[in-house]
Amino acid sequence: MSNEPTKMWSGRFREPLDRTFEQWQRSFPFDWRLLPQEVAASSAHARMIAAAGVLTPTELETTLRGLAAVGTRAEAWSHRISVSSPEPDYITSTQQIGAALVASSPQAEDIHHFVELELTREIGTLALKLHTGRSRNEQIATDMRLFVRDSIDATLYGLEQWLSALIFLAEEAGRAVMPSYTHLQRAEPVLVAHWLLAYVSMMERDYSRLVDARVRMNLCPLGSGAVAGATLALDRTIAARALNFDAPTPNSMDATSDRDFAVEFTQVLSTLGLHISRFAEELTLYSTAEFGFLDLPERFSTGSSAMPQKKNPDLTELIRGKCGRLAGAAATLGIIVKGLPLAYNKDLQEGQEPVFDAADTIAGILSVLPAFTVSLKFRFDVMDRAAQSGYLNAMAAATYLTHKGVPFRKAHEIIGNVVRFALERRVELDALSPQDLQQFGSEFGPDFHEAISLQATIDCHDVVGGTATTRVQQALATAQERAKQHTAARHSPAAEVANA
Ligand code: ARG
C-alpha cells in the first residue's frame, strides 16, 4: 500500500482491494451524473461547517471557489461536446460527458470521492477539511433528492407542453365526431375533443402526483451524518436553505436510508407511462388502414427497408416500449429497498441507475411527444363515417323510448330487436321507415329519426363529464384555464426560488 491514501477510508486497512472487486463496486461509472448536485450539496455543507467554526470565512470562500471550479470544468466538457456535434442530442452528449469524466479519474470510487480528489487538486489540503461532520450516506441521499427534484421539474415542464398540444388538437377538432369503443367494439359516438380530453384528465392526475411528490421530498438530509446525526452541533437549516429545501429531514436514520422519494418518483412515472402508452397504442391502431383515422406525420415516421409502401409508427411503438422501462424502474427500486434493515446499506447504490434511466426515459419521451401530438392530422371524414355506422345510436334510440314512457329494460329489448331487423336488411336505424318501426312498438313517432341523429346522439349525454357539445366546450375551457394556472404556478416568483 502506498503512503498516499487513494481511498477515503484506507486507514483501517492493510491489504489492498482485490482489483476486480474494486472496479465492480465503484459507482463513479454511473453516479458521475450527480456532479452538479454533489457540488451544490458540498457547498451547502461548507457553509454549514463554516457557521460552526470549522472553516474560517477565507477558507469557506476558497472552498466554495474550488467547488465551483470543479463543477465548471465538467460544464466546459459538456459545452465542448455539444458544440462539436452538429445536432447534440441530450442522451448521446450525456453519455459522452460521462465517458470523459470517468476516464479522467480512474481512481475515483464514487462522485463524492471524485469531487474530493478534484477539490484537493484545486485548493490543496484545505479540501480535506470539507468532510468534517458529514458522511457519504447523507451526501448520496441529498444528491439523489436534488436529482429527482430537477427531474420532476423537467417532467412537469414537458407535461405542460404535452397538455398544450392535446388542448390544441381538441380545439382544432371542434365538433368532429368519432366512435368510442368498449371491448374495442364500436359503442357510442363521441366528440374527438372528448376523447382527447380523456388524456388531459389522466395527465392532470400525473401532474398533480408529481407536484405532491415534490412537496414530500423537499427536505434536506445534510447534517444526518452516517446514521445517528452529525457529530458537530450544525445548524442544519443553513444547508437546507442553501439548497432550496423546505426544512431539514426530521430523523437521521430515516434520512440516510430513505429512498421513498425515488420509489415515489418512479412509481408516478410508471403511472404516467401507462397513460402515455395507451395514447401511443390508440394512435398506432388508428393509423392503420383498418381504422384510417389519421395520417402519421412523415417527420415522425419511418419506412421499411424491404417493403417500399410502408410508413411505420415507430414513434408511438417506441413510446409504448419505453413506458415498460418506467414500470421496470419502479419495480427494481421497490425490490431493492424491500427488507433492508435500517439504516444505510450499499444495496442502495443499486437504486441510482433505475432513477437515472427513468429520468432519461421520460425526458426522451417528452422531447418528442408534444411536437408529434401537435402535428397529428385526423381524417375527420373517416371518423365521422365510422361514427355513423354500426348502430352507435342504439342507446340513444332506447333512451328515446324511455322518454315515451317505456321502462329502459323493455326499451333495450325493443331496440335490440330493431337492430336485429336492420342487420338482416343491412341498413342503419335511420333507414327504417315508420311502418318498419311500428311493428316493434306504437311508441315510435315521427320524432324518432331526429332523436337518433348524430348530433342528438352526441348531445343527449348532457351531464358533467359527458360528450354533449356544450359540456365538452366547458371541459375544454376548464382545461385551458387549469393549463394556464399550472404554467403560472411554476413561473411564479415563489416557484422560481424553489426551482432555482
Ligand atoms: N456510492 C455510495 C452509494 O451510492 C455512496 C455512499 C457510500 N457509503 C458507504 N457507507 N459506503 O450508496
Short mmCIF file of C-alpha atoms and ligand atoms in Angstrom, two decimals, residues 27 31 110 112 136-137 140 344 349 352, ligand 1:
data_model
loop_
_atom_site.label_atom_id
_atom_site.label_comp_id
_atom_site.label_asym_id
_atom_site.label_seq_id
_atom_site.Cartn_x
_atom_site.Cartn_y
_atom_site.Cartn_z
CA SER A 27 -20.38 3.74 -8.62
CA ASP A 31 -23.00 8.39 -10.38
CA ASP A 110 -17.82 7.47 -6.50
CA HIS A 112 -18.16 12.06 -3.60
CA ARG A 136 -21.29 9.89 2.19
CA ASN A 137 -24.52 8.32 3.38
CA ILE A 140 -25.85 10.44 -1.63
CA TYR A 344 -27.68 2.85 5.04
CA GLN A 349 -26.28 2.24 -4.62
CA GLN A 352 -29.39 5.04 -8.68
N1 ARG B 1 -21.65 5.33 -3.69
C1 ARG B 1 -22.35 5.15 -2.48
C2 ARG B 1 -23.85 4.94 -2.77
O1 ARG B 1 -24.27 5.24 -3.82
C3 ARG B 1 -22.21 6.34 -1.61
C4 ARG B 1 -22.44 6.06 -0.15
C5 ARG B 1 -21.35 5.18 0.36
N2 ARG B 1 -21.48 4.93 1.77
C6 ARG B 1 -20.87 3.89 2.38
N3 ARG B 1 -21.10 3.78 3.64
N4 ARG B 1 -20.16 3.03 1.72
O2 ARG B 1 -24.61 4.46 -1.99
#
